[in-house]
Coordinates of C-alpha atoms in Angstrom, one line a residue:
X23 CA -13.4 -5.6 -116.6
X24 CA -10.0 -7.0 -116.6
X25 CA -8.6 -4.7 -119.0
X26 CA -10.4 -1.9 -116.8
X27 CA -8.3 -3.1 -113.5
X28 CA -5.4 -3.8 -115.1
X29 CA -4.9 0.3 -116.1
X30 CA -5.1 2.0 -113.1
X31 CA -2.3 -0.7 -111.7
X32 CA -0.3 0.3 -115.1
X33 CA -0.9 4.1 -114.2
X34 CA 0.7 3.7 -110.6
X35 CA 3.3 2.0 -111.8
X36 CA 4.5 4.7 -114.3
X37 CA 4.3 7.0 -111.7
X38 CA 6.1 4.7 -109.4
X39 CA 8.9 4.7 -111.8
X40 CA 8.9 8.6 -113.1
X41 CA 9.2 8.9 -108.9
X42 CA 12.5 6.5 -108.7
X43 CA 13.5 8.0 -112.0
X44 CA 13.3 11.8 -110.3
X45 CA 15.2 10.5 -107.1
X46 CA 18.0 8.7 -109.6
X47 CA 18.4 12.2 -111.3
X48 CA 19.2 13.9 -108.2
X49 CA 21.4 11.4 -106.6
X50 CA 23.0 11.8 -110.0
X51 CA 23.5 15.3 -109.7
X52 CA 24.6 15.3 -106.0
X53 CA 21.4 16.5 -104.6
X54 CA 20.4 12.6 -103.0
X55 CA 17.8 13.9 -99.9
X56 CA 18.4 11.3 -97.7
X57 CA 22.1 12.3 -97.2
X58 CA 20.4 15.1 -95.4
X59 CA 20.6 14.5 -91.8
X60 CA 18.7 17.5 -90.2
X61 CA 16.6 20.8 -90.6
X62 CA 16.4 23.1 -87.8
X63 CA 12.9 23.9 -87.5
X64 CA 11.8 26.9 -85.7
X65 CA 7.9 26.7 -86.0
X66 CA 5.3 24.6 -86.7
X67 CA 2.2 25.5 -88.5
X68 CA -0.2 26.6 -86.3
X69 CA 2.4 28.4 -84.0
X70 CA 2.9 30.8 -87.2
X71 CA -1.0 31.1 -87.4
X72 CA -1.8 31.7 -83.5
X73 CA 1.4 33.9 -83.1
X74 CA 0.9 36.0 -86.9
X75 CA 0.6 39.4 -85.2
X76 CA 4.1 39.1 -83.9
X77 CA 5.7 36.7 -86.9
X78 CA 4.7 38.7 -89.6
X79 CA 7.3 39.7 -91.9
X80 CA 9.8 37.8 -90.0
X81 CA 11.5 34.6 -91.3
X82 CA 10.9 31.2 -89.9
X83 CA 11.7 27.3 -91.1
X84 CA 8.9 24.9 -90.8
X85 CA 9.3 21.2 -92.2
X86 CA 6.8 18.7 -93.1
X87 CA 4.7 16.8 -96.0
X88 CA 4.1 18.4 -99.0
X89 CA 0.0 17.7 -99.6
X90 CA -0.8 20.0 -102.1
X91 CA 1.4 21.6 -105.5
X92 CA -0.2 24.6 -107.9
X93 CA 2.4 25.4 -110.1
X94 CA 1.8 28.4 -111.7
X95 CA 4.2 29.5 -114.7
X96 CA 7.0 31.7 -112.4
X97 CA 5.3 31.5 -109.0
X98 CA 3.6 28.9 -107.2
X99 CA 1.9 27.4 -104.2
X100 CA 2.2 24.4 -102.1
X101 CA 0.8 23.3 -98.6
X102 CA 3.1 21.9 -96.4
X103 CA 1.6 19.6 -93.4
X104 CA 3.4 18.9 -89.7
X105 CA 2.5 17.5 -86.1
X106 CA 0.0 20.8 -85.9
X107 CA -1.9 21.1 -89.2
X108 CA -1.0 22.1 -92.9
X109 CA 0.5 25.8 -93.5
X110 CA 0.7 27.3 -97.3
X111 CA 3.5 28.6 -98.8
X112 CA 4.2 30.9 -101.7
X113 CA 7.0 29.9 -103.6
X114 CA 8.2 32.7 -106.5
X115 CA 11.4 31.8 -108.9
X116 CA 12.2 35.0 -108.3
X117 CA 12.7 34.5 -104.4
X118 CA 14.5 31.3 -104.7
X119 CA 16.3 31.4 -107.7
X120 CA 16.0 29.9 -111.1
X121 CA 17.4 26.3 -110.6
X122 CA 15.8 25.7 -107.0
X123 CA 12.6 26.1 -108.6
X124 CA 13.2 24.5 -111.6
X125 CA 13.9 21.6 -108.7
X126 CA 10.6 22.6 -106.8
X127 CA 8.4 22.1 -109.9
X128 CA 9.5 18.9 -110.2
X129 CA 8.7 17.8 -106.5
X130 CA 5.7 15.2 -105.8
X131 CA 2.8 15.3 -103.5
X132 CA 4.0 13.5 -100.3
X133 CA 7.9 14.2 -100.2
X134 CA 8.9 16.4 -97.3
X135 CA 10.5 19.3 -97.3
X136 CA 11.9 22.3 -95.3
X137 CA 10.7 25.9 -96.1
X138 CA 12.1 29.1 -95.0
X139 CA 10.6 32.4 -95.6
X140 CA 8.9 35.0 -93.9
X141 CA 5.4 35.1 -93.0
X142 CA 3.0 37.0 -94.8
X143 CA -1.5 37.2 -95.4
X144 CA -2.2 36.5 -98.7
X145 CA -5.1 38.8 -100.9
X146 CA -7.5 36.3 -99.6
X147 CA -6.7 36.5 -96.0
X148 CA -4.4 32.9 -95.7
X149 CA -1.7 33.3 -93.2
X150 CA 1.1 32.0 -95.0
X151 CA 4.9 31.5 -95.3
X152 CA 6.9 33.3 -98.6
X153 CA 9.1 31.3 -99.6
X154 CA 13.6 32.1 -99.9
X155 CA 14.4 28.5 -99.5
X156 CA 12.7 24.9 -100.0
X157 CA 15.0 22.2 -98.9
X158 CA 13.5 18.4 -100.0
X159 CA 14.3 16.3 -97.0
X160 CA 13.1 13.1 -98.4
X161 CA 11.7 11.9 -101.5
X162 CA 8.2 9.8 -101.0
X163 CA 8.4 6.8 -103.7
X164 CA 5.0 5.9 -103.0
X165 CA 1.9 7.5 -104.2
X166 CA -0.4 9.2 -101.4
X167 CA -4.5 7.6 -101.9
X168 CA -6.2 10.8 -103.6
X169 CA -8.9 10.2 -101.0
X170 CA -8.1 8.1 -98.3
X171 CA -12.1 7.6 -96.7
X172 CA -12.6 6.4 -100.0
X173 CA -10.9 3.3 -100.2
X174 CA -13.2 0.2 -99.9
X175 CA -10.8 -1.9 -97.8
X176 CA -11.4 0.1 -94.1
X177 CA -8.8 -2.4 -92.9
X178 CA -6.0 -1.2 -95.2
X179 CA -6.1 2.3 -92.4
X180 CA -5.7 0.2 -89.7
X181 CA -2.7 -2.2 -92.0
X182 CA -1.0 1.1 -93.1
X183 CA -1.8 3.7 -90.3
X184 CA 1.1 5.6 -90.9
X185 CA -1.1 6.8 -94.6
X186 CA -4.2 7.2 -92.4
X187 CA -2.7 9.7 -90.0
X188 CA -1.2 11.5 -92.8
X189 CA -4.7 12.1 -95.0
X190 CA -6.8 11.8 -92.0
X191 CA -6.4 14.6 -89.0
X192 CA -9.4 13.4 -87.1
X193 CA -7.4 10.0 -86.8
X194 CA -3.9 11.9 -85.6
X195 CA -6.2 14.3 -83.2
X196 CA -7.5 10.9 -81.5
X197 CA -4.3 9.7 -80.6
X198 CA -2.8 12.9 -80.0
X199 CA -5.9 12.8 -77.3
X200 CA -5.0 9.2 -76.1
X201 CA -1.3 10.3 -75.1
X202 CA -2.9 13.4 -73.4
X203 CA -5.3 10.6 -71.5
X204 CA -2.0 8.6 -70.5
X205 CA -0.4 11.8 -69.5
X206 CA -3.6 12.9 -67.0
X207 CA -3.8 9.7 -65.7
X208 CA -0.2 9.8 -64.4
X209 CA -0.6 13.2 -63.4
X210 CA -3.0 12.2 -61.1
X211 CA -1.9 9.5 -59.4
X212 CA 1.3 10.9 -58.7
X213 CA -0.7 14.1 -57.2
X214 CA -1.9 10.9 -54.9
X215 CA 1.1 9.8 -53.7
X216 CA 1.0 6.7 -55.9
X217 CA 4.5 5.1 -57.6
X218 CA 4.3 4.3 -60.4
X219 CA 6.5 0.5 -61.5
X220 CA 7.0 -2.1 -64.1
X221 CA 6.4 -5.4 -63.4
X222 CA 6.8 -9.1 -65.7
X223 CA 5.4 -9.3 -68.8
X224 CA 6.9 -12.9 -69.8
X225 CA 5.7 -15.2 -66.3
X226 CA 5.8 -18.7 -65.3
X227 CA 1.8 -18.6 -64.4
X228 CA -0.6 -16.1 -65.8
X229 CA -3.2 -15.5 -63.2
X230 CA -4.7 -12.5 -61.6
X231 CA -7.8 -12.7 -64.6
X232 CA -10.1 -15.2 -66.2
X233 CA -8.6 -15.8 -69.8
X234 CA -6.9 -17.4 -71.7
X235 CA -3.2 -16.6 -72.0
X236 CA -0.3 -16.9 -75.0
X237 CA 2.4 -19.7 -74.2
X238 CA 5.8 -19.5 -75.6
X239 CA 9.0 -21.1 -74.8
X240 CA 12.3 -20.0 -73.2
X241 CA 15.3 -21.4 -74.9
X242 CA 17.4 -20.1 -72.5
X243 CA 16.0 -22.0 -69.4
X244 CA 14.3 -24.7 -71.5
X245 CA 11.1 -23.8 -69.4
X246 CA 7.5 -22.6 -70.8
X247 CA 6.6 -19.3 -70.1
X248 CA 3.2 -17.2 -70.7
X249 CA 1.9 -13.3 -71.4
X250 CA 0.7 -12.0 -68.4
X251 CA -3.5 -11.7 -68.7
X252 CA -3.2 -9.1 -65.9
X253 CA -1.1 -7.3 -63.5
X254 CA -2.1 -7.9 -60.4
X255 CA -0.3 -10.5 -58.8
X256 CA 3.0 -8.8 -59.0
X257 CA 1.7 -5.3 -57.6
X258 CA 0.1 -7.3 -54.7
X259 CA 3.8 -8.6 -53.9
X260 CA 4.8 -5.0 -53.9
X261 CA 2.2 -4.3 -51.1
X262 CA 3.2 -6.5 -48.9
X263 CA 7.0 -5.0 -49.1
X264 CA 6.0 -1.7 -48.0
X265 CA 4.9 0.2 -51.2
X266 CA 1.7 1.5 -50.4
X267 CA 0.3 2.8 -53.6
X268 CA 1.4 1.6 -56.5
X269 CA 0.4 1.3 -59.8
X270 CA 1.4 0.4 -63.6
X271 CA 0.2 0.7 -67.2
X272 CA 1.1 -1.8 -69.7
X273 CA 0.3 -4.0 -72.2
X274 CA -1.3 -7.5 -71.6
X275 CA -2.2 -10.5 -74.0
X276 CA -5.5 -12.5 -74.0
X277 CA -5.7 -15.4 -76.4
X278 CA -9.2 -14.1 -77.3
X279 CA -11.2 -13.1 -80.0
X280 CA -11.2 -9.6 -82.3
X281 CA -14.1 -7.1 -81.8
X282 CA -15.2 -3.9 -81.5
X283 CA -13.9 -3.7 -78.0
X284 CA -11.6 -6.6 -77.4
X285 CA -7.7 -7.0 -78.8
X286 CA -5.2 -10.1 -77.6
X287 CA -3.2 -7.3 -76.5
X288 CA -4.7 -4.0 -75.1
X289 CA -3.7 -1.9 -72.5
X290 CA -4.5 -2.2 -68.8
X291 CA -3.8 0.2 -65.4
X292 CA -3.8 -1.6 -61.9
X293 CA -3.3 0.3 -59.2
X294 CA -3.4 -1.2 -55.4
X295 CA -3.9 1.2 -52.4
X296 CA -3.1 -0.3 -48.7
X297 CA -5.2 0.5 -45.8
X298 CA -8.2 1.3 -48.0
X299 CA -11.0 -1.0 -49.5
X300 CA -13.3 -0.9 -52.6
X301 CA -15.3 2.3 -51.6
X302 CA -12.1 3.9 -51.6
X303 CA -11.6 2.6 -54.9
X304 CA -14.7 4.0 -55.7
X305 CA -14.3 7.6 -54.7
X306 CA -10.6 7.1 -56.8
X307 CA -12.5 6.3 -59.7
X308 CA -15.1 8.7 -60.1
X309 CA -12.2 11.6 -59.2
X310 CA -9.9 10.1 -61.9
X311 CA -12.7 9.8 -64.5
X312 CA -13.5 13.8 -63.9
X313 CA -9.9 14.7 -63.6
X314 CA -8.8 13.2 -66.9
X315 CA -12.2 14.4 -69.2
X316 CA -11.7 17.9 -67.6
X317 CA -7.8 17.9 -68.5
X318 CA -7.7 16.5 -72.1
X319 CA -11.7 17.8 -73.1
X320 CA -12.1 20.8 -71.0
X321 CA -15.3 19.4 -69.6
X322 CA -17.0 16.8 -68.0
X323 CA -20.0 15.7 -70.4
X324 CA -18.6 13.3 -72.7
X325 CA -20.9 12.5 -76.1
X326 CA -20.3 8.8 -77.1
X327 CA -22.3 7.7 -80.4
X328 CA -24.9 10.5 -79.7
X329 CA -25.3 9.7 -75.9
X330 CA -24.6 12.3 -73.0
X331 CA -22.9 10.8 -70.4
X332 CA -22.3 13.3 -67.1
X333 CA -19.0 12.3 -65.2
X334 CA -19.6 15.6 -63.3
X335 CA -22.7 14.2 -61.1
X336 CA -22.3 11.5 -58.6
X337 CA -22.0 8.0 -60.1
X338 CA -24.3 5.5 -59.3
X339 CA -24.5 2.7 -57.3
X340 CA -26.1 -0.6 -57.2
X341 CA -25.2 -3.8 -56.3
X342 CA -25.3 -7.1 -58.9
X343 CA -28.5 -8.9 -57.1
X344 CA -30.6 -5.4 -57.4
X345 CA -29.7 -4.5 -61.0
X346 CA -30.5 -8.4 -62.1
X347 CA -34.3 -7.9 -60.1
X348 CA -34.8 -4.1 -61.3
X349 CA -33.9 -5.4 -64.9
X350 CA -35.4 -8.9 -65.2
X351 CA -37.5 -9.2 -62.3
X352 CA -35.9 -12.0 -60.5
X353 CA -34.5 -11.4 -56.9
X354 CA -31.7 -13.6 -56.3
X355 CA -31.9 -12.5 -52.5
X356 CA -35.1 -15.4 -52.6
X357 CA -32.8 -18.0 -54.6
X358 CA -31.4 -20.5 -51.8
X359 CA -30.4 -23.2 -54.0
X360 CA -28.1 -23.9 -57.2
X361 CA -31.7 -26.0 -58.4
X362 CA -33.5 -22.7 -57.6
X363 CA -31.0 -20.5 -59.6
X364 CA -31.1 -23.0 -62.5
X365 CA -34.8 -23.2 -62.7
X366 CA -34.8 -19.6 -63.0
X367 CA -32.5 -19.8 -65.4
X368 CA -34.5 -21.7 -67.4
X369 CA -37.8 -20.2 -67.4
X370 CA -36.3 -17.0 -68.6
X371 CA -34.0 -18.4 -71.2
X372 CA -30.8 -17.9 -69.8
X373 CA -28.1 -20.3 -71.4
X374 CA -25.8 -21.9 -68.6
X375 CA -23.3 -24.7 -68.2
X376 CA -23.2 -27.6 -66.0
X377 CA -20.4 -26.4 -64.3
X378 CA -21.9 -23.0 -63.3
X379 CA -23.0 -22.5 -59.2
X380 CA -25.6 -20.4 -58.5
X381 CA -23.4 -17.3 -58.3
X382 CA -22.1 -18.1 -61.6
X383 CA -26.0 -18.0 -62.9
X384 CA -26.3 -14.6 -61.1
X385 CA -23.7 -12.7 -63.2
X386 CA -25.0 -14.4 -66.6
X387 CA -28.4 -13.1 -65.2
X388 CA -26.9 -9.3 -64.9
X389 CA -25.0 -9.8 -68.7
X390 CA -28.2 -11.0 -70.1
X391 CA -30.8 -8.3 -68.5
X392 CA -29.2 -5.4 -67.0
X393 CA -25.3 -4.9 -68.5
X394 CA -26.9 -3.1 -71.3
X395 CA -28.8 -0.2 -69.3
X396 CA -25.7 0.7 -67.3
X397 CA -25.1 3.4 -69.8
X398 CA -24.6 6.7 -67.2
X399 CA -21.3 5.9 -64.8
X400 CA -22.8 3.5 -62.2
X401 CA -21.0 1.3 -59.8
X402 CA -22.2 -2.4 -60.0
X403 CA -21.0 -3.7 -56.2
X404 CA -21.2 -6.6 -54.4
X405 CA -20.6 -9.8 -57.1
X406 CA -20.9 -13.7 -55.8
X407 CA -18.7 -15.4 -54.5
X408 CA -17.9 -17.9 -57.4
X409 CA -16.7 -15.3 -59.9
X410 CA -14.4 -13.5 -57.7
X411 CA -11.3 -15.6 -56.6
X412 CA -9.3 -12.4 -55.4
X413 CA -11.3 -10.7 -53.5
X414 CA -13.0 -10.2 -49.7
X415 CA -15.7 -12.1 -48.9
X416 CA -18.7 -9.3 -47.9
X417 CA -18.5 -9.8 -43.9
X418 CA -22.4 -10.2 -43.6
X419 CA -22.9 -12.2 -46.0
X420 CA -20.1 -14.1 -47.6
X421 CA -21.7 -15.5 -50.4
X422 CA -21.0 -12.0 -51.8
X423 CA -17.5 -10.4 -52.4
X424 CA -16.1 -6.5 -51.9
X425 CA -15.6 -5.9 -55.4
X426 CA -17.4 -3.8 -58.2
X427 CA -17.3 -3.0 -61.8
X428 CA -17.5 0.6 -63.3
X429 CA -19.7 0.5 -66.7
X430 CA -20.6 3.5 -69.0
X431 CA -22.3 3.1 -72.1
X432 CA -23.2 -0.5 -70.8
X433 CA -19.2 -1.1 -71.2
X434 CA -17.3 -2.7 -68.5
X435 CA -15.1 0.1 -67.9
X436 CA -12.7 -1.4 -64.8
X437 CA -13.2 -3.8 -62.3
X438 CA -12.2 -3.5 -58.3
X439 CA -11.7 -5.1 -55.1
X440 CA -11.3 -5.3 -51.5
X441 CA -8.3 -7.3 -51.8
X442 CA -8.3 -11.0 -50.2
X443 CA -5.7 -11.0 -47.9
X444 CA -6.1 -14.2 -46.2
X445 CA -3.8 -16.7 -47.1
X446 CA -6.0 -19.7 -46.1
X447 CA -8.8 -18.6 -47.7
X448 CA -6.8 -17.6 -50.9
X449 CA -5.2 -21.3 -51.1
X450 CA -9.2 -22.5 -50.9
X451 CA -10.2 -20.8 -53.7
X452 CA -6.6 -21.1 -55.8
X453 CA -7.8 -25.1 -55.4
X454 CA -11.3 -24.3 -56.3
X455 CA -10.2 -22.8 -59.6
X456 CA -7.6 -25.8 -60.0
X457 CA -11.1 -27.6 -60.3
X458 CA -12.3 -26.0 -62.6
X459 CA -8.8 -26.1 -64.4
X460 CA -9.3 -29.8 -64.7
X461 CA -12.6 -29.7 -65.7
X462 CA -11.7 -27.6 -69.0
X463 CA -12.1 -24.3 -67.8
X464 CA -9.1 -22.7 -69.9
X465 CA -9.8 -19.2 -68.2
X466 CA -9.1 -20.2 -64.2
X467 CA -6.4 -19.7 -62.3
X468 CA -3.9 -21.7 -61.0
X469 CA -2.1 -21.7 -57.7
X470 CA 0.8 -19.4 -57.6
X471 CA 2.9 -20.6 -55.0
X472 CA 5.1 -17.3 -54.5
X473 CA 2.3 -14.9 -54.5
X474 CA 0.8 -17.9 -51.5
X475 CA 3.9 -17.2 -50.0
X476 CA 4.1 -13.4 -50.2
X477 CA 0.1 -13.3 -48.4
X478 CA 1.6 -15.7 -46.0
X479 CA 4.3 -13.3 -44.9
X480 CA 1.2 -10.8 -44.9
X481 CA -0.1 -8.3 -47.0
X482 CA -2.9 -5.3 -45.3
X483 CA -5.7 -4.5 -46.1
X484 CA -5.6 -3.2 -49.7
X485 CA -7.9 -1.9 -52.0
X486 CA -7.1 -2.6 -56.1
X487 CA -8.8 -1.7 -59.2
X488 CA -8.0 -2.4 -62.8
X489 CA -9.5 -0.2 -66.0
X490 CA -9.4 -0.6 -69.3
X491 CA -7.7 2.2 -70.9
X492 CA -8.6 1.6 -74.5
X493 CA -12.2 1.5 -73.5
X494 CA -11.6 4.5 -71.5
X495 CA -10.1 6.5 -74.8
X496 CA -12.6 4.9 -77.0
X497 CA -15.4 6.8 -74.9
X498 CA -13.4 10.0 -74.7
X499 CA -12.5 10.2 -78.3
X500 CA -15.9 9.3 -79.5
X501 CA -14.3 6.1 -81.4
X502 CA -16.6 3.5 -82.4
X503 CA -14.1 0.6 -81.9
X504 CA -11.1 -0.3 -80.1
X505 CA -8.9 -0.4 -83.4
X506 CA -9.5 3.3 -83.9
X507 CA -7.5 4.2 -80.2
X508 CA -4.9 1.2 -81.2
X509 CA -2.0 3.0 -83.6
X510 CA -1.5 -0.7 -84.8
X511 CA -4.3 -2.9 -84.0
X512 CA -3.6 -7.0 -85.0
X513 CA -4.8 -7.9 -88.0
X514 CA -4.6 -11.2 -89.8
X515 CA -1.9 -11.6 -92.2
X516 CA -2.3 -11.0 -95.7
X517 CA -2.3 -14.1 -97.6
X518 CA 1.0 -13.7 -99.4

């Protein structure tokens, strides 16, 4: 078996060296590719394929990968890959001359090069490019996987992504579509009248979220500093000085675990809109969500793992105490007490901690039962109290909060407010989580006396909402996890 793995590793490395041997040979004789410094291209590959009516029979330069070589005594044929696809190109001695295709025999799979040539159909109907110059732009010293899907390590395509978008289109189309989502997005929200801004990402205190953040240290300043966990504290300050919609996507860190759906760093859009509340939010969303599946899919039923999900009909609405009683039965409208809430707890098997209040019991009562049927776009409103240190209190019952979260496929998909503007009832509930703090809650907030401080010199009334935008491609791209919409997920380092 040994003897068996030690071959193919002997095999690569012969070709490893006949590779560094060809590029010695050509430095040697004053050809060295990387001393080339451009190529003007004038297509790419499917630009000559859409436009071939007019192109044909006229010359054009297109540069790229070289994926494919059939040498064929005085003429050959290679396919040449870009940004849009692969193109084939004929390439004939005769056309190019004797000793550039003496040097074109001699290329490998996976060096790039520059081809011009007019464009031409071959016999068997292939739109292709006839070759009166190949240029090699820079020699590949590595050798391309033969099949890329086949390799039994699936995390060696998220380690070396730059191999899997080369022998894997699907995976380049994805985040070709993710740019496109970005792109919508903006275009939206600036048809809105919102500003887009950049705020912190290093902080002296990480609130605005429950989780737990990265710490570092500032030589500079000899003072500890974190990764912001969410953006929302800094935008609020920007609302109380005047900017009325605002709004920013960026990267945050959550010293969390890996899953399917969850990276330490990920990417996150909050937007805050004065004078407006979360029903405002709520029509944002669901205009957003059509907007961008319209713009980058052309239509509004998305397929996710087999399941239609319509973002062209209205999206529902429920709020947290109904979906817990349609889904498990139990009406938290009849719980009074925290021993009330906990005995229900028990009797239906639903794991809590000493610390948790009887709103806290609600929401692991929604997880548990109803999180996994919100699978169409539904709007879960109206969330206790306990769990939701940001936000309005409901002013007919403030036990409950103005806040909701947006699921699809049973996914939390973003998460919104009425925003608490009340400094005196923020400061009560900044100490509440200090409480918690102390009791060895690593996720709650602390007091953050400048954003006290901002509220105090008065912020209106505001709505805000925060989505998860890898989530949010995952579902549009049809990806099954959140390392297939990251170009470079984080991955734990190879032992060395």
């Amino acid at each position: 078996m040994a003897e068996q793995q030690k071959k193919p590793e002997q095999d690569l490395n012969q070709l490893l060296k006949v590779r560094r041997e060809k590029l010695a040979d050509l430095q040697a004789n004053g050809k060295d590719p990387f001393k080339i410094v451009k190529y003007d291209v004038s297509h790419h590959s499917q630009e000559v394929k859409d436009q071939f009516e007019s192109l044909e029979g006229k010359t054009v330069t297109v540069a790229g990968r070289m994926m494919s070589k059939r040498v064929m005594g005085k003429a050959s044929f290679c396919h040449v890959q870009d940004l849009q696809g692969t193109i084939q190109s004929y390439v004939a001695r005769d056309s190019v001359g004797e000793e550039p295709y003496k040097d074109f025999k001699k290329l490998d799979v996976g060096d790039l090069i520059g081809i011009r040539g007019e464009v031409f159909k071959t016999k068997t109907g292939e739109i292709s490019i006839h070759a009166a110059e190949v240029t090699l732009l820079s020699k590949s010293l590595q050798v391309l996987p033969e099949k890329f899907h086949g390799l039994t390590d699936r995390d060696m395509r998220y380690r070396q992504r730059y191999v899997d978008l080369i022998m894997n289109p699907e995976v380049k189309d994805t985040f070709i579509k993710r740019s496109k989502i970005l792109s919508a997005i903006r275009r939206y929200l600036d048809g809105q009248g919102f500003m887009e801004v950049e705020t912190p990402m290093l902080v002296a205190n990480a609130g605005g979220a429950s989780a737990r953040p990265f710490e570092t240290h500032f030589n500079a300043l000899d003072e500890d500093f974190k990764l912001r966990i969410s953006l929302e504290l800094y935008l609020k300050r920007l609302i109380v000085g005047g900017m009325e919609r605002v709004y920013e996507i960026g990267r945050v860190f959550r010293n969390e675990g890996l899953d399917t759906r969850h990276n330490p760093e990920f990417t996150l859009m909050e937007l805050y809109q004065a004078y407006t509340d979360y029903h405002g939010m709520m029509d944002l969303t669901e205009n957003l969500y059509r907007y961008v599946a319209q713009e980058v899919l052309g239509t509004t039923k998305i397929v996710y793992n087999g399941i239609e999900m319509d973002l062209g009909k209205p999206f529902e609405r429920i709020t947290m105490v109904d979906a817990v009683k349609k889904y498990s039965g139990v009406d938290f409208n009849e719980i009074h007490t925290l021993e009330e809430a906990r005995a229900a707890a028990k009797e239906h098997h639903v794991e809590y901690e000493e610390r948790h209040k009887k709103g806290d019991i609600l929401n692991l009562f929604f997880e548990e039962f109803a999180e996994e049927h919100m699978i169409q776009p539904t709007f879960v409103m109206d969330h206790p109290i306990e769990i939701s240190p940001l936000t309005k209190k409901k002013p007919d019952n403030p036990e409950y909060v103005e806040r909701f979260e947006f699921f699809m496929n049973g996914w939390e998909m973003a998460n919104a407010y009425s925003e608490l503007n009340d400094p005196i009832d923020q400061l009560e509930r900044f100490k509440a989580q200090e409480e918690l703090l102390a009791q060895g809650d690593e996720e709650a907030n602390t007091t953050d006396d400048d954003f006290m401080n901002a509220l105090m010199v008065g912020m209106p009334p505001t709505g805000g909402i925060g989505f998860g935008i890898d989530r949010m491609c995952m579902l549009l791209t049809d990806s099954a996890a959140i390392r297939d919409v990251l170009l470079f997920p984080t991955m734990k380092t190879l032992d060395k």
